[in-house]
Each structure stands twice: as structure tokens, then as C-alpha cells.
Short mmCIF file of C-alpha atoms and ligand atoms in Angstrom, two decimals:
data_model
loop_
_atom_site.label_atom_id
_atom_site.label_comp_id
_atom_site.label_asym_id
_atom_site.label_seq_id
_atom_site.Cartn_x
_atom_site.Cartn_y
_atom_site.Cartn_z
CA MET A 1 -17.85 -10.55 -37.19
CA PRO A 2 -19.93 -10.32 -40.41
CA SER A 3 -21.21 -13.52 -42.00
CA GLU A 4 -20.19 -14.70 -45.45
CA PHE A 5 -23.35 -13.17 -46.90
CA GLU A 6 -22.85 -9.88 -45.07
CA ILE A 7 -19.31 -9.73 -46.48
CA ILE A 8 -20.58 -10.27 -50.03
CA GLY A 9 -23.46 -7.83 -49.55
CA ARG A 10 -21.38 -5.10 -47.96
CA TYR A 11 -18.17 -5.26 -49.94
CA PHE A 12 -18.68 -7.06 -53.25
CA SER A 13 -22.16 -6.23 -54.49
CA ARG A 14 -21.78 -2.96 -56.36
CA PRO A 15 -23.94 -2.60 -59.47
CA ALA A 16 -22.74 -4.29 -62.66
CA PRO A 17 -24.19 -2.11 -65.42
CA GLY A 18 -22.33 -3.99 -68.16
CA ALA A 19 -23.83 -7.38 -67.23
CA LEU A 20 -27.33 -8.78 -67.68
CA LEU A 21 -27.14 -10.18 -64.13
CA GLY A 22 -24.44 -9.56 -61.54
CA VAL A 23 -23.75 -10.75 -57.98
CA GLY A 24 -26.58 -12.51 -56.15
CA ASP A 25 -27.76 -15.41 -58.28
CA ASP A 26 -26.21 -18.81 -58.91
CA ALA A 27 -24.34 -17.43 -61.89
CA ALA A 28 -23.88 -14.10 -63.61
CA LEU A 29 -25.22 -13.50 -67.11
CA VAL A 30 -23.17 -11.58 -69.64
CA ARG A 31 -23.52 -10.99 -73.36
CA PRO A 32 -20.45 -10.26 -75.49
CA ALA A 33 -20.90 -7.77 -78.32
CA ALA A 34 -21.88 -9.22 -81.69
CA GLY A 35 -18.84 -10.30 -83.68
CA CYS A 36 -16.64 -10.64 -80.61
CA GLU A 37 -14.97 -13.64 -79.03
CA LEU A 38 -14.67 -14.01 -75.27
CA ALA A 39 -11.14 -13.98 -73.84
CA VAL A 40 -11.04 -15.73 -70.43
CA SER A 41 -8.17 -15.87 -67.97
CA THR A 42 -7.51 -16.57 -64.27
CA ASP A 43 -4.70 -15.46 -61.98
CA LEU A 44 -4.24 -16.47 -58.38
CA LEU A 45 -2.36 -14.52 -55.71
CA LEU A 46 -1.33 -16.34 -52.52
CA GLU A 47 -0.01 -14.82 -49.33
CA GLY A 48 3.58 -15.91 -48.78
CA ARG A 49 4.03 -16.69 -52.45
CA HIS A 50 2.91 -13.67 -54.46
CA PHE A 51 2.78 -11.14 -51.64
CA ALA A 52 4.06 -10.88 -48.07
CA ALA A 53 1.92 -11.35 -44.97
CA GLY A 54 0.66 -7.95 -43.88
CA ALA A 55 0.63 -6.51 -47.42
CA ALA A 56 -1.49 -3.35 -47.76
CA PRO A 57 -5.06 -4.47 -48.62
CA ARG A 58 -5.83 -1.59 -50.97
CA ALA A 59 -2.79 -2.41 -53.11
CA LEU A 60 -3.76 -6.11 -53.02
CA GLY A 61 -7.21 -5.28 -54.35
CA HIS A 62 -5.58 -3.31 -57.15
CA LYS A 63 -2.99 -5.95 -57.97
CA ALA A 64 -5.38 -8.93 -57.90
CA LEU A 65 -7.35 -7.28 -60.69
CA ALA A 66 -4.37 -5.63 -62.43
CA VAL A 67 -2.57 -8.91 -63.14
CA ASN A 68 -5.75 -10.21 -64.79
CA LEU A 69 -6.30 -7.02 -66.80
CA SER A 70 -2.72 -7.45 -67.97
CA ASP A 71 -3.63 -10.84 -69.48
CA MET A 72 -6.47 -9.16 -71.38
CA ALA A 73 -4.03 -6.51 -72.60
CA ALA A 74 -1.67 -9.23 -73.81
CA MET A 75 -4.51 -10.76 -75.85
CA GLY A 76 -5.60 -7.42 -77.30
CA ALA A 77 -8.92 -7.95 -75.51
CA THR A 78 -11.12 -5.35 -73.85
CA PRO A 79 -11.76 -6.49 -70.26
CA ARG A 80 -15.48 -6.48 -69.32
CA TRP A 81 -16.37 -8.79 -66.41
CA ALA A 82 -14.55 -10.31 -63.45
CA THR A 83 -15.24 -12.84 -60.71
CA LEU A 84 -13.41 -12.94 -57.39
CA ALA A 85 -12.65 -16.09 -55.40
CA LEU A 86 -11.57 -15.03 -51.94
CA ALA A 87 -10.24 -17.08 -49.02
CA LEU A 88 -9.89 -14.98 -45.87
CA PRO A 89 -8.38 -16.00 -42.53
CA ALA A 90 -10.88 -13.69 -40.77
CA ALA A 91 -13.62 -11.22 -41.67
CA ASP A 92 -11.57 -8.10 -40.90
CA GLU A 93 -13.81 -5.23 -41.97
CA GLY A 94 -11.03 -2.66 -42.24
CA TRP A 95 -9.11 -5.04 -44.48
CA LEU A 96 -12.20 -5.83 -46.60
CA GLU A 97 -13.07 -2.16 -47.01
CA ALA A 98 -9.57 -1.27 -48.24
CA PHE A 99 -9.28 -4.35 -50.45
CA ALA A 100 -12.64 -3.67 -52.10
CA ALA A 101 -11.73 0.00 -52.58
CA GLY A 102 -8.52 -0.92 -54.41
CA PHE A 103 -10.28 -3.52 -56.55
CA TYR A 104 -13.25 -1.34 -57.49
CA ALA A 105 -11.13 1.76 -58.17
CA LEU A 106 -9.18 -0.08 -60.86
CA ALA A 107 -12.33 -1.83 -62.13
CA ALA A 108 -14.06 1.53 -62.56
CA ARG A 109 -11.17 2.95 -64.58
CA TYR A 110 -11.52 0.11 -67.08
CA GLN A 111 -15.32 -0.22 -66.83
CA VAL A 112 -14.98 -3.80 -65.62
CA ASP A 113 -17.89 -5.21 -63.59
CA LEU A 114 -17.41 -7.60 -60.67
CA VAL A 115 -20.22 -10.07 -61.42
CA GLY A 116 -19.64 -12.93 -58.98
CA GLY A 117 -17.23 -14.97 -56.96
CA ASP A 118 -16.90 -17.17 -53.94
CA THR A 119 -15.99 -16.36 -50.35
CA THR A 120 -14.63 -18.79 -47.80
CA ARG A 121 -12.46 -18.89 -44.70
CA GLY A 122 -8.88 -19.99 -45.27
CA PRO A 123 -5.29 -18.84 -45.84
CA LEU A 124 -5.42 -15.48 -47.62
CA THR A 125 -5.93 -16.25 -51.32
CA LEU A 126 -7.11 -13.94 -54.09
CA GLY A 127 -8.29 -15.53 -57.30
CA VAL A 128 -9.70 -13.41 -60.10
CA THR A 129 -11.18 -14.66 -63.35
CA ILE A 130 -11.51 -12.05 -66.05
CA LEU A 131 -13.60 -12.07 -69.21
CA GLY A 132 -12.96 -9.74 -72.09
CA GLU A 133 -14.08 -9.15 -75.65
CA VAL A 134 -11.99 -9.21 -78.77
CA PRO A 135 -13.22 -8.91 -82.36
CA ALA A 136 -13.38 -12.41 -83.83
CA GLY A 137 -10.05 -13.67 -85.11
CA ARG A 138 -8.11 -10.58 -83.98
CA ALA A 139 -6.71 -11.64 -80.61
CA LEU A 140 -2.96 -11.18 -80.08
CA ARG A 141 -1.67 -14.70 -79.59
CA ARG A 142 1.74 -16.03 -78.65
CA ASP A 143 2.06 -18.08 -81.83
CA GLY A 144 2.03 -15.35 -84.48
CA ALA A 145 5.64 -14.08 -84.50
CA ARG A 146 7.37 -14.40 -87.89
CA PRO A 147 11.00 -14.00 -89.06
CA GLU A 148 11.93 -10.33 -89.67
CA ASP A 149 9.31 -9.07 -87.20
CA ASP A 150 10.55 -6.47 -84.74
CA VAL A 151 10.44 -7.18 -81.00
CA TRP A 152 9.00 -4.36 -78.88
CA VAL A 153 8.65 -3.71 -75.15
CA SER A 154 6.40 -1.18 -73.40
CA GLY A 155 7.37 0.96 -70.39
CA GLU A 156 10.43 -0.06 -68.39
CA LEU A 157 11.66 -3.40 -67.07
CA GLY A 158 13.11 -4.39 -63.73
CA GLY A 159 11.44 -1.96 -61.33
CA ALA A 160 9.22 -4.53 -59.62
CA ALA A 161 12.08 -6.96 -59.01
CA PHE A 162 14.29 -4.11 -57.79
CA ALA A 163 11.61 -3.29 -55.18
CA LEU A 164 11.99 -6.75 -53.64
CA GLU A 165 15.59 -5.88 -52.73
CA HIS A 166 15.05 -2.16 -52.15
CA PRO A 167 11.60 -1.75 -50.59
CA GLU A 168 12.54 1.80 -49.56
CA ASP A 169 12.52 2.91 -53.23
CA ALA A 170 9.03 4.40 -53.65
CA ALA A 171 8.98 4.37 -57.45
CA ALA A 172 10.04 0.72 -57.52
CA ALA A 173 7.53 -0.18 -54.81
CA LYS A 174 4.75 1.31 -56.91
CA ARG A 175 5.82 -0.84 -59.85
CA LEU A 176 5.65 -3.96 -57.64
CA HIS A 177 2.52 -3.30 -55.62
CA GLU A 178 0.37 -1.27 -58.01
CA PRO A 179 1.23 -2.30 -61.57
CA GLU A 180 -0.60 -0.51 -64.37
CA PRO A 181 -2.05 -2.97 -66.88
CA ARG A 182 -1.37 -1.95 -70.49
CA VAL A 183 -4.96 -2.45 -71.65
CA ALA A 184 -5.13 0.52 -74.03
CA LEU A 185 -1.89 -0.55 -75.70
CA GLY A 186 -3.19 -4.10 -76.19
CA GLU A 187 -6.35 -2.79 -77.83
CA ARG A 188 -4.40 -0.49 -80.14
CA LEU A 189 -2.06 -3.32 -81.17
CA ARG A 190 -4.91 -5.34 -82.71
CA GLY A 191 -4.14 -5.53 -86.40
CA LEU A 192 -0.57 -4.26 -85.85
CA ALA A 193 1.17 -6.84 -83.66
CA SER A 194 1.77 -10.41 -84.80
CA ALA A 195 2.17 -11.78 -81.25
CA ALA A 196 2.14 -10.48 -77.68
CA ILE A 197 2.67 -11.56 -74.08
CA ASP A 198 2.57 -9.74 -70.77
CA LEU A 199 5.76 -9.78 -68.71
CA SER A 200 4.91 -11.43 -65.41
CA ASP A 201 7.82 -13.85 -64.95
CA GLY A 202 10.76 -11.97 -66.50
CA PHE A 203 11.46 -10.70 -70.01
CA ALA A 204 13.74 -13.54 -71.15
CA GLN A 205 11.43 -16.32 -69.97
CA ASP A 206 8.23 -14.67 -71.18
CA LEU A 207 9.59 -13.77 -74.62
CA GLY A 208 10.81 -17.37 -74.70
CA HIS A 209 7.16 -18.50 -74.55
CA VAL A 210 6.40 -16.46 -77.67
CA LEU A 211 9.41 -17.98 -79.45
CA GLU A 212 8.37 -21.51 -78.49
CA ARG A 213 4.77 -21.06 -79.56
CA SER A 214 5.76 -19.31 -82.79
CA GLY A 215 8.65 -21.66 -83.65
CA VAL A 216 11.15 -18.83 -84.17
CA ALA A 217 14.32 -17.39 -82.62
CA ALA A 218 15.00 -13.79 -81.58
CA ALA A 219 18.00 -11.50 -81.31
CA VAL A 220 17.66 -8.76 -78.69
CA ARG A 221 20.06 -5.90 -77.92
CA TYR A 222 20.42 -5.52 -74.14
CA ALA A 223 21.30 -1.84 -74.55
CA ASP A 224 17.95 -1.16 -76.20
CA LEU A 225 15.84 -2.75 -73.45
CA PRO A 226 14.00 -0.03 -71.50
CA LYS A 227 15.28 -0.20 -67.93
CA PHE A 228 14.24 1.00 -64.52
CA ARG A 229 17.20 2.99 -63.10
CA ILE A 230 19.36 0.50 -61.20
CA ALA A 231 22.95 1.54 -60.43
CA ASP A 232 24.52 -1.91 -59.91
CA PRO A 233 25.02 -3.47 -63.40
CA ALA A 234 24.72 -7.09 -62.19
CA LEU A 235 21.52 -6.34 -60.29
CA GLU A 236 20.19 -4.39 -63.29
CA ARG A 237 20.75 -7.38 -65.55
CA ARG A 238 19.03 -9.72 -63.15
CA CYS A 239 16.03 -7.44 -62.61
CA VAL A 240 15.61 -6.47 -66.28
CA LEU A 241 16.01 -9.96 -67.78
CA ALA A 242 14.70 -12.29 -65.10
CA GLY A 243 12.72 -10.06 -62.72
CA GLY A 244 9.00 -10.75 -62.65
CA ASP A 245 5.92 -8.66 -61.96
CA ASP A 246 6.54 -5.77 -64.38
CA TYR A 247 3.30 -6.36 -66.34
CA GLU A 248 4.61 -4.59 -69.40
CA LEU A 249 3.84 -6.02 -72.84
CA ALA A 250 6.40 -7.62 -75.14
CA PHE A 251 5.12 -7.87 -78.69
CA CYS A 252 6.23 -8.59 -82.23
CA ALA A 253 5.24 -6.72 -85.37
CA PRO A 254 6.38 -6.53 -88.97
CA PRO A 255 8.76 -3.64 -89.80
CA ALA A 256 6.00 -2.12 -91.96
CA ALA A 257 4.10 -1.36 -88.73
CA ARG A 258 6.97 0.63 -87.13
CA ALA A 259 5.64 4.12 -87.75
CA ARG A 260 2.13 3.23 -86.62
CA ILE A 261 3.48 1.67 -83.42
CA GLU A 262 5.76 4.62 -82.70
CA ALA A 263 2.76 6.91 -83.14
CA LEU A 264 0.96 5.15 -80.26
CA ALA A 265 3.51 6.16 -77.62
CA LEU A 266 2.46 9.80 -77.31
CA PRO A 267 -1.33 9.34 -77.04
CA LEU A 268 -0.83 6.42 -74.63
CA GLY A 269 1.80 8.28 -72.58
CA LEU A 270 3.85 5.08 -72.68
CA ALA A 271 7.36 4.43 -73.97
CA LEU A 272 7.50 1.80 -76.72
CA SER A 273 10.99 0.45 -77.40
CA ARG A 274 12.11 -1.58 -80.38
CA VAL A 275 14.62 -4.01 -78.86
CA GLY A 276 15.42 -6.67 -81.44
CA SER A 277 14.11 -8.89 -84.16
CA ILE A 278 12.69 -12.33 -84.86
CA ARG A 279 14.81 -14.81 -86.83
CA ALA A 280 14.07 -18.12 -88.47
CA GLY A 281 15.41 -21.02 -86.44
CA THR A 282 14.88 -23.12 -83.34
CA PRO A 283 13.27 -21.17 -80.50
CA ARG A 284 16.08 -19.37 -78.70
CA LEU A 285 16.63 -15.88 -77.40
CA GLN A 286 20.01 -14.52 -78.32
CA LEU A 287 20.97 -11.50 -76.30
CA VAL A 288 23.84 -9.23 -77.32
CA ASP A 289 25.62 -6.48 -75.39
CA ALA A 290 26.59 -3.06 -76.74
CA GLN A 291 29.73 -4.59 -78.30
CA GLY A 292 27.68 -7.25 -80.07
CA ARG A 293 28.90 -10.04 -77.77
CA ALA A 294 26.54 -12.82 -76.68
CA MET A 295 25.28 -12.44 -73.09
CA ASP A 296 24.15 -15.15 -70.66
CA ILE A 297 20.54 -15.09 -69.61
CA ALA A 298 19.47 -15.93 -66.07
CA PRO A 299 16.26 -17.96 -65.82
CA GLY A 300 13.03 -16.16 -64.89
CA TYR A 301 10.54 -17.06 -62.20
CA ASP A 302 9.26 -20.64 -61.97
CA HIS A 303 6.98 -21.66 -59.09
CA PHE A 304 8.25 -25.24 -59.20
CA ALA A 305 11.94 -24.66 -59.86
P1 ADP B 1 -23.25 -20.35 -54.31
O1 ADP B 1 -23.75 -20.99 -53.06
O2 ADP B 1 -24.14 -20.51 -55.49
O3 ADP B 1 -21.81 -20.62 -54.57
P2 ADP B 1 -22.62 -18.02 -52.85
O4 ADP B 1 -23.53 -18.05 -51.68
O5 ADP B 1 -21.25 -18.52 -52.70
O6 ADP B 1 -23.36 -18.78 -54.02
O7 ADP B 1 -22.58 -16.57 -53.44
C1 ADP B 1 -23.72 -15.78 -53.52
C2 ADP B 1 -23.53 -14.77 -54.61
O8 ADP B 1 -22.47 -13.91 -54.27
C3 ADP B 1 -23.19 -15.38 -55.96
O9 ADP B 1 -23.79 -14.57 -56.95
C4 ADP B 1 -21.70 -15.25 -56.02
O10 ADP B 1 -21.24 -15.15 -57.36
C5 ADP B 1 -21.46 -13.94 -55.26
N1 ADP B 1 -20.16 -13.87 -54.58
C6 ADP B 1 -19.68 -14.66 -53.60
N2 ADP B 1 -18.47 -14.26 -53.19
C7 ADP B 1 -18.16 -13.16 -53.92
C8 ADP B 1 -17.04 -12.28 -53.97
N3 ADP B 1 -15.97 -12.43 -53.19
N4 ADP B 1 -17.08 -11.27 -54.87
C9 ADP B 1 -18.14 -11.12 -55.68
N5 ADP B 1 -19.24 -11.89 -55.67
C10 ADP B 1 -19.26 -12.92 -54.80
MG1 MG B 2 -20.19 -20.05 -53.61
#
């Protein structure tokens, strides 16, 4: 079995051309571009909590990084550097090879460098910290939504949650196991969106965070939400409103930005749906059906609920 240092050397020491110093010293050295702020975020994936025992290692490598890239997208930041904290029950070389391949394939697509980490024996745990750059003062925060803003959603909702109940559905499984972070959208929304969040715990709950931080209410038309095809209406509602793991962006923008936002969909190859609007008032999401009637909203994912 390889040692800790052989694991790092063999699987996690590829060159980091975008860093001053990568893996191998006590810390990495990075320099953000002049005029940029650093956006920093961490996401942890645990076996048995975020993924099932025996999950495919290549997809895990992809997803461990993808969920962090998604946080950069939600901030309008350009991801640059990542660190990887890894607890492994055993040094399984086939597993490590596939995991590293999935991680580095996604990293290469976004020109993100793995610049450090930590490796230890323990229950399978994947922790990534991501650093990105955003022009000073232009990050997309949760607290910027204002009355009259439109509410928008990228892609489709509900596919990842649907996959938990229908693992045989290949399109849904891809949504769950290999989410595509909306990095290019986040970058293009700088200067257009007033607020943004990535949808990791369910649309209703995550948009609720924007409403809380912004001190506003929202009215959303269920019929206008972009949906993964789910035949059973009750299951569709549950997956679309409360299903986690979609990693789409929900964002707010003034009506004056509509045409410029719509014009992003084609070059990005990504549907952008206008689903409702922000209202003055106490933070609350009001959801209406096609007949204009108020709908109940199931809670989203909460690790401690
Ligand atoms: P330290 O004793 O200072 O914590 P380590 O011996 O744990 O250093 O790590 C040696 C080098 O390898 C460091 O540069 C560290 O950032 C890097 N490293 C350790 N584990 C990983 C990993 N899973 N992925 C990437 N780099 C790693
Ligand atoms: Mg260490």
C-alpha cells in the first residue's frame, strides 16, 4: 500500500501553473490579479451523508470540486485555486486514480489549480476549499435583491432529487452525480444581477436565504419554474421545490437587465427562466399555481432537521 507521501506525489501533485507555489511546501502561494478580491469557500462531502458507500470515484472527484465551483459561480467569482482535504479508509490505488482523474478533468476545464491539501486515514471524507477572483466590489451577494427585481433560475430543477428515487434514470443520475457548475453564467452576471445563490438545498429554501439576507419577499409562479421531466405531479413538486443538489443558480436582477440576461442563454447554451419577482415586505416566498392560488412549500434539506 502506498504511503501518505506516495499518495500525494502520485495522485495530487500535478503542476499548478496559475500559482506561485503549489503542492509540496508548508503552504501554497497565490497572487490574485490586481484590483480583484479573493472569494473563498469550503464544501465537505461525507460518505453516507452526501453520497452512498461504493459511489463511483471518478464522479466523486468531479462532484467534490463541482459543488465548490458552484459557490464561486454564485458569487460571480472566477475560480482559480483549490485545496483538497481527504480522509481515506484505505489507500486503494484504483480508487485514487479514478478520483484524481475526475477531479483534475473538471479542474482543467476551468483552469483551476490544485495547490495543496491534507491526506489522512479515516472514514471517506472529501473536503475542498476553493479560492476565486472577483473584481473589487462586484461579487454577487445574497443581500442585494430589491423590490421589483425579477427572479431568475438557470437550467432545470428537480433532476438530482428525482435520481435519488429513480437511480435507473440516466439523465437524472448525471444531474445528481456529475453536476455542471454554472461558472460562466456567474461571471457574466457581474454587473447585471443584484443577488445570487446556488441551489444546493432546494429552490424554496435557497431562495429563502436571499430573501432573508436582502430583507424582501418574493412571488414566484410554479408554472414558470424550469423543471426536469417528472410525470408524478406530487413528486415533481417535491423535487423541484425542495430537492437539493441541482447546482443551478437562482438570481435577481432589475427588469432593465431582462434583455441582456436573455441574450446570455444562447452563448452559454443554458436556459434562463424568469420565474417571479421581488416584493417589499417581510422575507417570505409566496408561490402561486397556474390559477394564481397560493401553494404550500415543503422544506428543503437541513442536515440537523
Ligand atoms: P504538512 O505536514 O505541512 O501538513 P503534508 O505532509 O500534509 O504537509 O503535505 C505535504 C504537501 O502535500 C503539502 O504541500 C500539502 O498541501 C500537500 N497535500 C497533502 N495532501 C494533499 C491532497 N490530498 N491534495 C493536494 N495536496 C495535498
Ligand atoms: Mg498536512
